[in-house]
């Protein structure tokens, strides 16, 4: 049973526009959420995280929003750039646990 | 800057061979992890370790073992490689929640 779900396998966005990647989770014990970016033939790179005590965290062009009641989080990238084309993994960690559970990823294509 | 290195970027092995994948981190992190990544399946946790000589099974430990003799080094062992173990193997380390990944080893088992 998937605890972290990324329902869109891929997404195409025009350069300069906003990219919104979505993620749903089922386990109410998750209290820490992360987004990773992965290029082909490289390891994932940590992008941004959010604790369950917050509903928004911003870092430059990247903002993560958390809606605990809906068990939903999203990553906004504004403005989208060609280098943002990659696979994005949503991940979650249960309370007091250092393990991370990953979603299956969403491939983002930034169109020129 | 956190540095996680993996011994090989690409590896080709034959069915039945014993395979060692090495991972080294230079940040004195307590936690280390081994994942495999397959198309459409995301990252799946094989084994992890919270301390030297400690190991815990992840979601898919069958066919694998691990060794953590030193804090900075976490090895993944395929006792008898099989074709369904062809995959991208990713090592990660972390001081707490956020994990830092190595570049990955793409293993092909023929």
mmCIF file of C-alpha atoms in Angstrom:
data_model
loop_
_atom_site.group_PDB
_atom_site.id
_atom_site.type_symbol
_atom_site.label_atom_id
_atom_site.label_comp_id
_atom_site.label_asym_id
_atom_site.label_seq_id
_atom_site.Cartn_x
_atom_site.Cartn_y
_atom_site.Cartn_z
ATOM 1 C CA UNK A 1 0.000 0.000 0.000
ATOM 2 C CA UNK A 2 1.486 3.294 -1.098
ATOM 3 C CA UNK A 3 1.798 5.718 1.762
ATOM 4 C CA UNK A 4 3.157 8.540 -0.389
ATOM 5 C CA UNK A 5 1.462 9.054 -3.736
ATOM 6 C CA UNK A 6 2.455 11.169 -6.675
ATOM 7 C CA UNK A 7 -0.416 10.645 -9.057
ATOM 8 C CA UNK A 8 1.058 12.478 -12.038
ATOM 9 C CA UNK A 9 3.897 10.505 -13.631
ATOM 10 C CA UNK A 10 4.815 13.510 -15.765
ATOM 11 C CA UNK A 11 4.146 17.201 -16.175
ATOM 12 C CA UNK A 12 5.047 19.686 -18.913
ATOM 13 C CA UNK A 13 5.304 23.407 -18.167
ATOM 14 C CA UNK A 14 6.348 26.370 -20.283
ATOM 15 C CA UNK A 15 9.582 28.066 -19.290
ATOM 16 C CA UNK A 16 8.875 31.075 -17.060
ATOM 17 C CA UNK A 17 5.541 29.731 -15.827
ATOM 18 C CA UNK A 18 4.754 28.132 -12.476
ATOM 19 C CA UNK A 19 5.295 24.387 -12.014
ATOM 20 C CA UNK A 20 3.108 22.731 -9.405
ATOM 21 C CA UNK A 21 3.912 19.199 -8.326
ATOM 22 C CA UNK A 22 1.466 17.423 -6.078
ATOM 23 C CA UNK A 23 1.769 14.724 -3.476
ATOM 24 C CA UNK A 24 -0.723 12.933 -1.226
ATOM 25 C CA UNK A 25 -0.030 10.821 1.818
ATOM 26 C CA UNK A 26 -2.065 8.420 3.890
ATOM 27 C CA UNK A 27 -0.167 8.008 7.146
ATOM 28 C CA UNK A 28 -1.172 10.554 9.787
ATOM 29 C CA UNK A 29 2.052 9.737 11.688
ATOM 30 C CA UNK A 30 4.119 11.567 9.070
ATOM 31 C CA UNK A 31 5.418 14.811 10.545
ATOM 32 C CA UNK A 32 8.211 15.779 8.177
ATOM 33 C CA UNK A 33 8.034 16.093 4.402
ATOM 34 C CA UNK A 34 10.733 16.518 1.797
ATOM 35 C CA UNK A 35 11.144 17.093 -1.915
ATOM 36 C CA UNK A 36 14.055 15.720 -3.901
ATOM 37 C CA UNK A 37 15.120 16.390 -7.465
ATOM 38 C CA UNK A 38 16.840 13.784 -9.595
ATOM 39 C CA UNK A 39 18.644 14.041 -12.904
ATOM 40 C CA UNK A 40 19.282 10.867 -14.957
ATOM 41 C CA UNK A 41 22.325 8.872 -13.815
ATOM 42 C CA UNK A 42 22.706 10.981 -10.668
ATOM 43 C CA UNK A 43 21.593 10.574 -7.080
ATOM 44 C CA UNK A 44 18.596 12.567 -5.773
ATOM 45 C CA UNK A 45 19.347 16.036 -4.457
ATOM 46 C CA UNK A 46 17.526 17.371 -1.425
ATOM 47 C CA UNK A 47 15.498 20.469 -2.396
ATOM 48 C CA UNK A 48 13.271 21.612 0.417
ATOM 49 C CA UNK A 49 11.468 20.259 3.446
ATOM 50 C CA UNK A 50 8.624 21.181 5.758
ATOM 51 C CA UNK A 51 7.689 20.176 9.243
ATOM 52 C CA UNK A 52 4.074 19.408 10.074
ATOM 53 C CA UNK A 53 3.922 22.403 12.413
ATOM 54 C CA UNK A 54 4.141 24.690 9.392
ATOM 55 C CA UNK A 55 1.983 25.048 6.315
ATOM 56 C CA UNK A 56 4.465 26.776 4.042
ATOM 57 C CA UNK A 57 8.198 26.874 3.526
ATOM 58 C CA UNK A 58 9.965 28.937 0.912
ATOM 59 C CA UNK A 59 13.491 28.786 -0.480
ATOM 60 C CA UNK A 60 14.187 30.977 -3.473
ATOM 61 C CA UNK A 61 12.103 29.796 -6.420
ATOM 62 C CA UNK A 62 10.830 26.774 -4.476
ATOM 63 C CA UNK A 63 7.879 26.799 -2.097
ATOM 64 C CA UNK A 64 6.327 23.805 -0.409
ATOM 65 C CA UNK A 65 2.760 23.965 0.879
ATOM 66 C CA UNK A 66 1.335 21.494 3.376
ATOM 67 C CA UNK A 67 -2.363 20.884 3.938
ATOM 68 C CA UNK A 68 -2.536 18.498 6.877
ATOM 69 C CA UNK A 69 -6.302 18.113 6.879
ATOM 70 C CA UNK A 70 -6.221 17.001 3.253
ATOM 71 C CA UNK A 71 -2.967 15.061 3.717
ATOM 72 C CA UNK A 72 -1.626 16.875 0.685
ATOM 73 C CA UNK A 73 1.512 18.772 -0.124
ATOM 74 C CA UNK A 74 2.675 20.576 -3.202
ATOM 75 C CA UNK A 75 5.897 22.000 -4.567
ATOM 76 C CA UNK A 76 5.719 25.263 -6.500
ATOM 77 C CA UNK A 77 8.573 26.344 -8.743
ATOM 78 C CA UNK A 78 8.400 29.942 -9.929
ATOM 79 C CA UNK A 79 9.574 30.835 -12.507
ATOM 80 C CA UNK A 80 10.311 27.463 -14.116
ATOM 81 C CA UNK A 81 13.689 27.184 -15.812
ATOM 82 C CA UNK A 82 15.114 24.626 -18.285
ATOM 83 C CA UNK A 83 17.408 23.232 -15.579
ATOM 84 C CA UNK A 84 14.337 22.301 -13.554
ATOM 85 C CA UNK A 85 13.584 19.448 -15.978
ATOM 86 C CA UNK A 86 14.097 16.388 -13.788
ATOM 87 C CA UNK A 87 12.236 13.784 -11.772
ATOM 88 C CA UNK A 88 10.856 15.122 -8.491
ATOM 89 C CA UNK A 89 10.293 12.816 -5.543
ATOM 90 C CA UNK A 90 8.018 13.633 -2.669
ATOM 91 C CA UNK A 91 8.998 11.951 0.606
ATOM 92 C CA UNK A 92 7.689 11.730 4.142
ATOM 93 C CA UNK A 93 9.068 10.696 7.492
ATOM 94 C CA UNK A 94 7.096 9.346 10.453
ATOM 95 C CA UNK A 95 7.273 10.943 13.866
ATOM 96 C CA UNK A 96 10.644 10.381 15.616
ATOM 97 C CA UNK A 97 11.894 8.195 12.791
ATOM 98 C CA UNK A 98 14.759 8.941 10.443
ATOM 99 C CA UNK A 99 13.466 6.679 7.702
ATOM 100 C CA UNK A 100 11.987 8.330 4.636
ATOM 101 C CA UNK A 101 9.229 6.939 2.462
ATOM 102 C CA UNK A 102 9.363 8.077 -1.129
ATOM 103 C CA UNK A 103 6.687 8.544 -3.741
ATOM 104 C CA UNK A 104 7.228 7.155 -7.236
ATOM 105 C CA UNK A 105 8.218 10.502 -8.681
ATOM 106 C CA UNK A 106 6.927 13.005 -11.230
ATOM 107 C CA UNK A 107 8.955 13.801 -14.343
ATOM 108 C CA UNK A 108 8.879 17.545 -15.007
ATOM 109 C CA UNK A 109 9.566 18.816 -18.542
ATOM 110 C CA UNK A 110 10.200 22.516 -18.939
ATOM 111 C CA UNK A 111 9.317 23.526 -22.483
ATOM 112 C CA UNK A 112 11.198 26.344 -24.252
ATOM 113 C CA UNK B 1 29.204 20.212 1.725
ATOM 114 C CA UNK B 2 28.082 16.669 2.354
ATOM 115 C CA UNK B 3 29.954 14.131 0.290
ATOM 116 C CA UNK B 4 28.606 10.645 -0.284
ATOM 117 C CA UNK B 5 30.620 8.527 -2.667
ATOM 118 C CA UNK B 6 29.874 5.146 -4.182
ATOM 119 C CA UNK B 7 32.637 2.848 -5.370
ATOM 120 C CA UNK B 8 31.409 2.394 -8.941
ATOM 121 C CA UNK B 9 29.127 4.323 -11.290
ATOM 122 C CA UNK B 10 28.545 1.350 -13.580
ATOM 123 C CA UNK B 11 28.957 -2.347 -12.929
ATOM 124 C CA UNK B 12 28.305 -5.441 -15.038
ATOM 125 C CA UNK B 13 28.161 -8.811 -13.300
ATOM 126 C CA UNK B 14 27.078 -12.344 -14.142
ATOM 127 C CA UNK B 15 24.245 -14.276 -12.533
ATOM 128 C CA UNK B 16 25.446 -16.026 -9.392
ATOM 129 C CA UNK B 17 28.364 -13.694 -8.731
ATOM 130 C CA UNK B 18 28.822 -12.070 -5.332
ATOM 131 C CA UNK B 19 28.642 -8.298 -5.682
ATOM 132 C CA UNK B 20 29.895 -5.634 -3.273
ATOM 133 C CA UNK B 21 28.686 -2.053 -3.485
ATOM 134 C CA UNK B 22 30.557 0.379 -1.278
ATOM 135 C CA UNK B 23 29.368 3.696 0.091
ATOM 136 C CA UNK B 24 31.408 6.221 2.032
ATOM 137 C CA UNK B 25 30.276 9.482 3.650
ATOM 138 C CA UNK B 26 32.536 12.148 5.074
ATOM 139 C CA UNK B 27 30.145 13.988 7.392
ATOM 140 C CA UNK B 28 30.159 11.713 10.435
ATOM 141 C CA UNK B 29 26.477 10.917 9.940
ATOM 142 C CA UNK B 30 24.926 8.281 12.156
ATOM 143 C CA UNK B 31 22.398 7.018 9.626
ATOM 144 C CA UNK B 32 23.106 5.336 6.315
ATOM 145 C CA UNK B 33 20.709 3.813 3.796
ATOM 146 C CA UNK B 34 20.670 1.675 0.654
ATOM 147 C CA UNK B 35 17.907 2.061 -1.925
ATOM 148 C CA UNK B 36 17.248 0.779 -5.366
ATOM 149 C CA UNK B 37 15.487 2.822 -7.998
ATOM 150 C CA UNK B 38 13.510 1.191 -10.797
ATOM 151 C CA UNK B 39 11.304 2.847 -13.448
ATOM 152 C CA UNK B 40 7.773 3.364 -12.175
ATOM 153 C CA UNK B 41 8.626 2.122 -8.689
ATOM 154 C CA UNK B 42 10.448 5.098 -7.207
ATOM 155 C CA UNK B 43 13.048 4.563 -4.489
ATOM 156 C CA UNK B 44 12.681 1.440 -2.389
ATOM 157 C CA UNK B 45 14.593 0.972 0.855
ATOM 158 C CA UNK B 46 16.713 -2.182 1.019
ATOM 159 C CA UNK B 47 18.587 -1.826 4.317
ATOM 160 C CA UNK B 48 19.572 0.926 6.686
ATOM 161 C CA UNK B 49 21.852 1.426 9.641
ATOM 162 C CA UNK B 50 21.637 3.816 12.591
ATOM 163 C CA UNK B 51 25.081 3.035 13.959
ATOM 164 C CA UNK B 52 28.228 0.989 13.487
ATOM 165 C CA UNK B 53 27.525 -2.748 13.378
ATOM 166 C CA UNK B 54 23.807 -2.006 13.383
ATOM 167 C CA UNK B 55 21.517 -2.924 10.514
ATOM 168 C CA UNK B 56 17.804 -2.934 9.921
ATOM 169 C CA UNK B 57 15.814 -4.420 7.070
ATOM 170 C CA UNK B 58 14.017 -2.056 4.791
ATOM 171 C CA UNK B 59 11.117 -2.862 2.497
ATOM 172 C CA UNK B 60 12.921 -5.197 0.079
ATOM 173 C CA UNK B 61 15.866 -6.892 1.861
ATOM 174 C CA UNK B 62 15.572 -10.292 0.167
ATOM 175 C CA UNK B 63 18.692 -11.244 -1.737
ATOM 176 C CA UNK B 64 20.788 -8.544 -0.064
ATOM 177 C CA UNK B 65 22.905 -8.144 3.039
ATOM 178 C CA UNK B 66 24.847 -5.194 4.452
ATOM 179 C CA UNK B 67 27.886 -4.458 6.539
ATOM 180 C CA UNK B 68 28.740 -1.411 8.641
ATOM 181 C CA UNK B 69 32.105 -1.938 10.319
ATOM 182 C CA UNK B 70 33.007 1.755 10.378
ATOM 183 C CA UNK B 71 30.771 4.778 10.782
ATOM 184 C CA UNK B 72 31.664 6.269 7.423
ATOM 185 C CA UNK B 73 31.253 3.100 5.347
ATOM 186 C CA UNK B 74 28.129 1.109 4.513
ATOM 187 C CA UNK B 75 28.397 -1.834 2.135
ATOM 188 C CA UNK B 76 25.633 -3.569 0.229
ATOM 189 C CA UNK B 77 26.226 -7.196 -0.703
ATOM 190 C CA UNK B 78 24.404 -9.236 -3.299
ATOM 191 C CA UNK B 79 25.210 -12.778 -2.188
ATOM 192 C CA UNK B 80 24.306 -14.349 -5.535
ATOM 193 C CA UNK B 81 23.376 -11.795 -8.154
ATOM 194 C CA UNK B 82 20.251 -12.412 -10.206
ATOM 195 C CA UNK B 83 18.917 -10.634 -13.281
ATOM 196 C CA UNK B 84 16.066 -9.070 -11.288
ATOM 197 C CA UNK B 85 18.682 -7.212 -9.280
ATOM 198 C CA UNK B 86 19.605 -5.155 -12.323
ATOM 199 C CA UNK B 87 18.878 -1.654 -11.080
ATOM 200 C CA UNK B 88 20.214 1.722 -9.997
ATOM 201 C CA UNK B 89 21.512 1.469 -6.419
ATOM 202 C CA UNK B 90 21.594 4.604 -4.309
ATOM 203 C CA UNK B 91 23.300 5.116 -0.998
ATOM 204 C CA UNK B 92 22.341 7.926 1.388
ATOM 205 C CA UNK B 93 23.466 9.244 4.727
ATOM 206 C CA UNK B 94 21.786 11.573 7.180
ATOM 207 C CA UNK B 95 22.317 13.187 10.564
ATOM 208 C CA UNK B 96 18.548 13.274 11.117
ATOM 209 C CA UNK B 97 15.672 13.557 8.661
ATOM 210 C CA UNK B 98 17.032 14.926 5.374
ATOM 211 C CA UNK B 99 19.109 12.332 3.524
ATOM 212 C CA UNK B 100 22.027 13.075 1.245
ATOM 213 C CA UNK B 101 22.544 10.763 -1.679
ATOM 214 C CA UNK B 102 25.547 9.461 -3.533
ATOM 215 C CA UNK B 103 25.698 9.479 -7.352
ATOM 216 C CA UNK B 104 24.353 5.940 -7.665
ATOM 217 C CA UNK B 105 25.668 2.683 -9.099
ATOM 218 C CA UNK B 106 23.961 1.311 -12.172
ATOM 219 C CA UNK B 107 24.252 -2.477 -11.924
ATOM 220 C CA UNK B 108 23.569 -4.791 -14.825
ATOM 221 C CA UNK B 109 23.333 -8.504 -14.068
ATOM 222 C CA UNK B 110 23.631 -10.720 -17.126
#
